[in-house]
mmCIF file of C-alpha atoms in Angstrom:
data_model
loop_
_atom_site.group_PDB
_atom_site.id
_atom_site.type_symbol
_atom_site.label_atom_id
_atom_site.label_comp_id
_atom_site.label_asym_id
_atom_site.label_seq_id
_atom_site.Cartn_x
_atom_site.Cartn_y
_atom_site.Cartn_z
ATOM 1 C CA MET A 16 35.283 -11.295 5.706
ATOM 2 C CA ARG A 17 32.809 -13.517 3.872
ATOM 3 C CA GLY A 18 31.636 -15.068 7.146
ATOM 4 C CA TRP A 19 31.307 -11.606 8.725
ATOM 5 C CA TRP A 20 29.164 -10.358 5.836
ATOM 6 C CA GLN A 21 26.983 -13.453 6.047
ATOM 7 C CA GLU A 22 26.419 -12.893 9.761
ATOM 8 C CA LEU A 23 25.585 -9.234 9.132
ATOM 9 C CA ALA A 24 23.191 -10.160 6.320
ATOM 10 C CA GLY A 25 21.522 -12.661 8.643
ATOM 11 C CA LEU A 26 20.775 -9.832 11.070
ATOM 12 C CA VAL A 27 19.369 -7.537 8.392
ATOM 13 C CA LEU A 28 17.773 -9.878 5.851
ATOM 14 C CA PRO A 29 15.435 -12.802 6.500
ATOM 15 C CA VAL A 30 17.399 -16.009 5.912
ATOM 16 C CA ASP A 31 14.178 -17.978 5.553
ATOM 17 C CA CYS A 32 11.056 -17.229 3.509
ATOM 18 C CA ALA A 33 9.203 -14.360 5.155
ATOM 19 C CA GLY A 34 5.897 -15.977 4.272
ATOM 20 C CA CYS A 35 6.214 -19.629 5.250
ATOM 21 C CA GLY A 36 9.700 -20.114 6.711
ATOM 22 C CA ALA A 37 11.156 -22.148 3.830
ATOM 23 C CA VAL A 38 14.910 -22.118 4.319
ATOM 24 C CA ARG A 39 17.454 -19.931 2.547
ATOM 25 C CA VAL A 40 15.130 -17.942 0.332
ATOM 26 C CA LEU A 41 13.744 -14.428 0.767
ATOM 27 C CA VAL A 42 10.299 -15.381 -0.601
ATOM 28 C CA CYS A 43 9.655 -18.887 -1.865
ATOM 29 C CA ALA A 44 7.867 -19.671 -5.138
ATOM 30 C CA ASP A 45 4.583 -20.543 -3.420
ATOM 31 C CA CYS A 46 4.502 -17.334 -1.406
ATOM 32 C CA ARG A 47 5.432 -15.328 -4.503
ATOM 33 C CA GLY A 48 2.460 -16.981 -6.162
ATOM 34 C CA ALA A 49 0.194 -15.766 -3.370
ATOM 35 C CA LEU A 50 1.503 -12.239 -4.041
ATOM 36 C CA SER A 51 1.471 -12.479 -7.830
ATOM 37 C CA GLY A 52 -1.776 -10.565 -8.239
ATOM 38 C CA ALA A 53 -3.480 -13.535 -9.868
ATOM 39 C CA VAL A 54 -6.364 -13.089 -7.417
ATOM 40 C CA ALA A 55 -6.511 -9.285 -7.710
ATOM 41 C CA GLY A 56 -10.004 -7.911 -7.483
ATOM 42 C CA LEU A 57 -12.397 -5.269 -6.224
ATOM 43 C CA VAL A 58 -12.780 -4.973 -2.466
ATOM 44 C CA ARG A 59 -15.703 -3.434 -0.590
ATOM 45 C CA PRO A 60 -15.261 -2.954 3.152
ATOM 46 C CA SER A 61 -18.496 -3.271 5.117
ATOM 47 C CA PRO A 62 -19.710 -0.842 6.240
ATOM 48 C CA ARG A 63 -18.343 1.200 3.354
ATOM 49 C CA PRO A 64 -17.048 4.594 4.546
ATOM 50 C CA GLU A 65 -18.390 7.638 2.753
ATOM 51 C CA GLY A 66 -16.168 8.843 -0.063
ATOM 52 C CA LEU A 67 -14.170 5.640 -0.422
ATOM 53 C CA PRO A 68 -12.934 5.332 -4.026
ATOM 54 C CA VAL A 69 -12.959 2.098 -5.988
ATOM 55 C CA VAL A 70 -10.310 -0.123 -4.367
ATOM 56 C CA GLN A 71 -8.471 -3.041 -5.939
ATOM 57 C CA ALA A 72 -6.421 -5.495 -3.852
ATOM 58 C CA ALA A 73 -3.856 -7.997 -5.090
ATOM 59 C CA ALA A 74 -4.303 -10.660 -2.406
ATOM 60 C CA ALA A 75 -6.176 -11.718 0.706
ATOM 61 C CA TYR A 76 -4.630 -10.509 3.955
ATOM 62 C CA GLU A 77 -3.987 -13.875 5.536
ATOM 63 C CA GLY A 78 -1.339 -16.562 5.865
ATOM 64 C CA ALA A 79 1.851 -15.965 3.904
ATOM 65 C CA VAL A 80 0.659 -12.618 2.518
ATOM 66 C CA ARG A 81 0.095 -11.242 6.009
ATOM 67 C CA ALA A 82 3.445 -12.602 7.186
ATOM 68 C CA VAL A 83 5.374 -10.966 4.340
ATOM 69 C CA LEU A 84 3.629 -7.625 4.844
ATOM 70 C CA LEU A 85 4.362 -7.624 8.576
ATOM 71 C CA ALA A 86 7.990 -8.627 8.030
ATOM 72 C CA HIS A 87 8.426 -5.641 5.716
ATOM 73 C CA LYS A 88 6.402 -3.181 7.769
ATOM 74 C CA GLU A 89 7.284 -4.011 11.351
ATOM 75 C CA ARG A 90 10.569 -5.900 11.185
ATOM 76 C CA GLY A 91 12.317 -3.813 8.547
ATOM 77 C CA ALA A 92 12.839 -6.559 5.952
ATOM 78 C CA LEU A 93 13.295 -3.926 3.254
ATOM 79 C CA PRO A 94 14.161 -6.265 0.327
ATOM 80 C CA LEU A 95 10.568 -7.541 0.531
ATOM 81 C CA ALA A 96 9.453 -4.248 -1.022
ATOM 82 C CA GLY A 97 10.192 -5.748 -4.436
ATOM 83 C CA VAL A 98 7.693 -8.595 -4.272
ATOM 84 C CA LEU A 99 5.154 -6.387 -2.480
ATOM 85 C CA GLY A 100 5.595 -3.693 -5.124
ATOM 86 C CA ALA A 101 4.899 -6.258 -7.826
ATOM 87 C CA ALA A 102 1.671 -7.177 -6.033
ATOM 88 C CA LEU A 103 0.670 -3.524 -5.736
ATOM 89 C CA ALA A 104 1.385 -2.987 -9.436
ATOM 90 C CA ALA A 105 -0.918 -5.919 -10.229
ATOM 91 C CA ALA A 106 -3.679 -4.283 -8.187
ATOM 92 C CA VAL A 107 -3.170 -0.994 -10.046
ATOM 93 C CA LEU A 108 -3.417 -2.816 -13.379
ATOM 94 C CA ALA A 109 -6.546 -4.636 -12.200
ATOM 95 C CA GLY A 110 -8.158 -1.238 -11.681
ATOM 96 C CA GLY A 111 -8.067 -0.497 -15.403
ATOM 97 C CA THR A 112 -4.617 1.046 -15.777
ATOM 98 C CA ALA A 113 -2.935 -0.142 -18.960
ATOM 99 C CA PRO A 114 -0.237 0.938 -21.427
ATOM 100 C CA GLY A 115 -1.379 3.765 -23.648
ATOM 101 C CA ARG A 116 -3.787 5.287 -21.135
ATOM 102 C CA GLY A 117 -1.497 8.043 -19.926
ATOM 103 C CA GLU A 118 0.698 8.550 -16.897
ATOM 104 C CA VAL A 119 -0.216 7.345 -13.423
ATOM 105 C CA ALA A 120 0.679 9.079 -10.171
ATOM 106 C CA LEU A 121 0.795 6.691 -7.226
ATOM 107 C CA VAL A 122 -0.078 8.658 -4.093
ATOM 108 C CA PRO A 123 0.928 6.701 -0.977
ATOM 109 C CA VAL A 124 -0.951 7.083 2.286
ATOM 110 C CA PRO A 125 1.600 8.610 4.691
ATOM 111 C CA SER A 126 2.683 7.113 7.983
ATOM 112 C CA ALA A 127 2.938 9.254 11.108
ATOM 113 C CA ARG A 128 6.436 10.604 11.696
ATOM 114 C CA ARG A 129 6.774 8.697 14.966
ATOM 115 C CA GLN A 130 5.973 5.457 13.121
ATOM 116 C CA VAL A 131 8.537 6.197 10.424
ATOM 117 C CA ARG A 132 11.154 6.872 13.104
ATOM 118 C CA ALA A 133 10.260 3.688 14.994
ATOM 119 C CA ARG A 134 10.282 1.495 11.867
ATOM 120 C CA GLY A 135 13.143 3.216 10.124
ATOM 121 C CA HIS A 136 11.167 3.552 6.876
ATOM 122 C CA ASP A 137 7.795 4.433 5.376
ATOM 123 C CA PRO A 138 6.331 1.076 4.198
ATOM 124 C CA ALA A 139 3.640 2.376 1.841
ATOM 125 C CA ARG A 140 6.007 4.776 0.118
ATOM 126 C CA ARG A 141 8.708 2.139 -0.298
ATOM 127 C CA ILE A 142 6.220 -0.330 -1.804
ATOM 128 C CA ALA A 143 4.844 2.408 -4.071
ATOM 129 C CA LEU A 144 8.327 3.113 -5.436
ATOM 130 C CA ALA A 145 8.787 -0.575 -6.251
ATOM 131 C CA ALA A 146 5.325 -0.700 -7.856
ATOM 132 C CA ALA A 147 6.060 2.344 -10.031
ATOM 133 C CA GLY A 148 9.187 0.636 -11.337
ATOM 134 C CA ARG A 149 7.238 -2.520 -12.131
ATOM 135 C CA LEU A 150 4.535 -0.531 -13.931
ATOM 136 C CA ARG A 151 7.105 1.303 -16.039
ATOM 137 C CA ARG A 152 8.637 -2.020 -17.069
ATOM 138 C CA ALA A 153 5.137 -3.104 -18.096
ATOM 139 C CA GLY A 154 4.828 -0.068 -20.349
ATOM 140 C CA VAL A 155 2.763 2.122 -18.012
ATOM 141 C CA PRO A 156 4.320 5.539 -17.295
ATOM 142 C CA ALA A 157 4.170 5.794 -13.511
ATOM 143 C CA ARG A 158 5.656 7.931 -10.787
ATOM 144 C CA VAL A 159 5.257 8.223 -7.035
ATOM 145 C CA ALA A 160 3.769 11.500 -5.839
ATOM 146 C CA PRO A 161 4.039 11.757 -2.026
ATOM 147 C CA VAL A 162 1.672 14.704 -1.782
ATOM 148 C CA LEU A 163 -0.271 13.717 1.343
ATOM 149 C CA GLY A 164 0.775 14.642 4.862
ATOM 150 C CA LEU A 165 -0.686 14.501 8.353
ATOM 151 C CA ARG A 166 -1.746 17.905 9.639
ATOM 152 C CA ARG A 167 -2.509 16.716 13.164
ATOM 153 C CA ALA A 168 -1.638 13.822 15.426
ATOM 154 C CA VAL A 169 -3.733 10.655 15.211
ATOM 155 C CA ALA A 170 -4.001 7.682 17.546
ATOM 156 C CA ASP A 171 -2.677 4.244 16.645
ATOM 157 C CA GLN A 172 -5.355 2.553 14.536
ATOM 158 C CA ALA A 173 -4.663 -0.906 15.951
ATOM 159 C CA GLY A 174 -7.604 -2.156 17.963
ATOM 160 C CA LEU A 175 -9.997 0.556 16.760
ATOM 161 C CA GLY A 176 -13.317 -0.304 15.143
ATOM 162 C CA ALA A 177 -14.568 1.111 11.848
ATOM 163 C CA ARG A 178 -16.397 4.084 13.407
ATOM 164 C CA GLN A 179 -13.497 4.862 15.741
ATOM 165 C CA ARG A 180 -11.051 4.793 12.843
ATOM 166 C CA ARG A 181 -13.179 7.224 10.860
ATOM 167 C CA GLU A 182 -13.373 9.580 13.833
ATOM 168 C CA ASN A 183 -9.651 9.257 14.511
ATOM 169 C CA LEU A 184 -8.730 10.173 10.924
ATOM 170 C CA ALA A 185 -11.411 12.742 10.118
ATOM 171 C CA GLY A 186 -9.689 15.788 8.641
ATOM 172 C CA ALA A 187 -6.234 14.462 9.514
ATOM 173 C CA LEU A 188 -4.738 14.447 5.996
ATOM 174 C CA ALA A 189 -4.005 17.326 3.671
ATOM 175 C CA VAL A 190 -2.304 17.806 0.306
ATOM 176 C CA ARG A 191 1.058 19.567 0.377
ATOM 177 C CA ARG A 192 1.576 22.879 -1.393
ATOM 178 C CA ASP A 193 3.260 21.270 -4.385
ATOM 179 C CA GLY A 194 0.555 18.614 -4.776
ATOM 180 C CA ALA A 195 -0.818 19.984 -8.043
ATOM 181 C CA ARG A 196 2.656 20.120 -9.580
ATOM 182 C CA LEU A 197 3.604 16.601 -8.509
ATOM 183 C CA THR A 198 0.398 15.052 -9.831
ATOM 184 C CA GLY A 199 -0.256 17.323 -12.799
ATOM 185 C CA GLY A 200 -1.248 15.552 -15.999
ATOM 186 C CA ALA A 201 -1.449 12.113 -14.379
ATOM 187 C CA ARG A 202 -4.277 9.885 -13.205
ATOM 188 C CA ILE A 203 -4.090 9.579 -9.422
ATOM 189 C CA VAL A 204 -4.203 6.204 -7.727
ATOM 190 C CA LEU A 205 -4.116 6.188 -3.929
ATOM 191 C CA VAL A 206 -1.969 3.321 -2.659
ATOM 192 C CA ASP A 207 -1.387 1.585 0.669
ATOM 193 C CA ASP A 208 -0.157 -1.779 1.877
ATOM 194 C CA VAL A 209 -3.422 -3.000 3.451
ATOM 195 C CA VAL A 210 -7.044 -1.873 3.570
ATOM 196 C CA THR A 211 -9.292 -3.053 6.407
ATOM 197 C CA THR A 212 -12.192 -0.723 7.220
ATOM 198 C CA GLY A 213 -11.348 1.695 4.394
ATOM 199 C CA ALA A 214 -11.209 4.682 6.770
ATOM 200 C CA THR A 215 -7.648 5.636 5.842
ATOM 201 C CA LEU A 216 -8.224 5.550 2.084
ATOM 202 C CA ALA A 217 -11.518 7.429 2.480
ATOM 203 C CA GLU A 218 -9.715 10.201 4.367
ATOM 204 C CA ALA A 219 -6.940 10.270 1.764
ATOM 205 C CA ALA A 220 -9.563 10.567 -0.973
ATOM 206 C CA ARG A 221 -11.275 13.414 0.867
ATOM 207 C CA ALA A 222 -8.009 15.334 1.107
ATOM 208 C CA VAL A 223 -7.174 14.822 -2.579
ATOM 209 C CA ARG A 224 -10.650 15.901 -3.674
ATOM 210 C CA ALA A 225 -10.644 18.901 -1.314
ATOM 211 C CA ALA A 226 -7.411 20.081 -2.933
ATOM 212 C CA GLY A 227 -9.060 19.893 -6.361
ATOM 213 C CA LEU A 228 -6.624 17.330 -7.723
ATOM 214 C CA VAL A 229 -9.364 15.072 -9.120
ATOM 215 C CA GLY A 230 -13.059 15.140 -9.877
ATOM 216 C CA GLY A 231 -15.280 18.168 -9.642
ATOM 217 C CA PRO A 232 -18.780 19.271 -8.607
ATOM 218 C CA ALA A 233 -20.411 16.987 -11.181
ATOM 219 C CA ALA A 234 -18.386 13.898 -10.269
ATOM 220 C CA GLY A 235 -19.662 11.443 -7.676
ATOM 221 C CA PRO A 236 -17.384 9.846 -5.078
ATOM 222 C CA GLY A 237 -14.963 7.438 -6.725
ATOM 223 C CA ALA A 238 -15.997 8.468 -10.265
ATOM 224 C CA VAL A 239 -12.416 9.408 -11.137
ATOM 225 C CA LEU A 240 -10.230 8.615 -8.155
ATOM 226 C CA ARG A 241 -9.099 5.027 -7.634
ATOM 227 C CA ALA A 242 -7.095 3.163 -5.035
ATOM 228 C CA ALA A 243 -4.964 0.024 -4.935
ATOM 229 C CA VAL A 244 -3.510 -2.013 -2.075
ATOM 230 C CA VAL A 245 -1.418 -5.128 -1.678
ATOM 231 C CA ALA A 246 -3.964 -6.948 0.480
ATOM 232 C CA ALA A 247 -7.422 -6.843 2.022
ATOM 233 C CA PRO A 248 -9.432 -9.161 4.275
ATOM 234 C CA ALA A 249 -10.695 -12.166 2.327
ATOM 235 C CA ASP A 250 -14.343 -11.412 3.130
ATOM 236 C CA SER A 251 -14.103 -7.888 1.679
ATOM 237 C CA PHE A 252 -13.485 -9.050 -1.906
ATOM 238 C CA ALA A 253 -16.536 -8.375 -4.047
ATOM 239 C CA ARG A 254 -16.515 -11.898 -5.487
ATOM 240 C CA GLY A 255 -14.130 -13.575 -3.059
ATOM 241 C CA PRO A 256 -10.460 -14.046 -3.995
ATOM 242 C CA ARG A 257 -9.606 -17.229 -5.847
ATOM 243 C CA THR A 258 -7.350 -19.636 -4.012
ATOM 244 C CA VAL A 259 -3.804 -19.802 -5.358
ATOM 245 C CA ALA A 260 -2.726 -23.393 -5.960
ATOM 246 C CA ARG A 261 0.164 -24.494 -3.758
#
């Protein structure tokens, strides 16, 4: 029975580090360091899409970080949500969230239903749940509020440029009927696994603002609403991410 369970676990769980291939460890110490949030900082996609809120990222989307994210997202390595959630929590904290500043509602960007069926899970939501747990352990009241949904079909974003992504997503997201109840009394932080052009987060922000969940006529874009992601391209960091010692 033990051998059977080990074989089954080998099919479901990565037997080597998802980031660098180190043997017999889910994520090695070095790759955990790359996802620790030590390099968390402000990211500014260029060109910056209209309405994009302030975005904090925990790490540069390259090397081991990219490998771990893809293993979780595309290959269903679900236990990786823990280390990715810790990285997302670090990005949320880097955006000014701290104990004593009230409750936080993490609003994940939704995946299309066909993608959820194909992958067997919703990556952003799973990472958000892990991040909320990490934030609570750090003394920050946090909950996940999955209030966004797609109201029309969108094309796969892979291979699309910044303008094409904006056009593909324009008006695609909307807040569900119970959005105000699920986010009431909390500061909203939009969350996703990766930001590239910023088109997805800009559309999510538009939907949240249109529903009246944040801001108001006197508030400029991003004045209240914030966003956090696990990773972003290295060249989009406002000051450039620091290199994590290996």
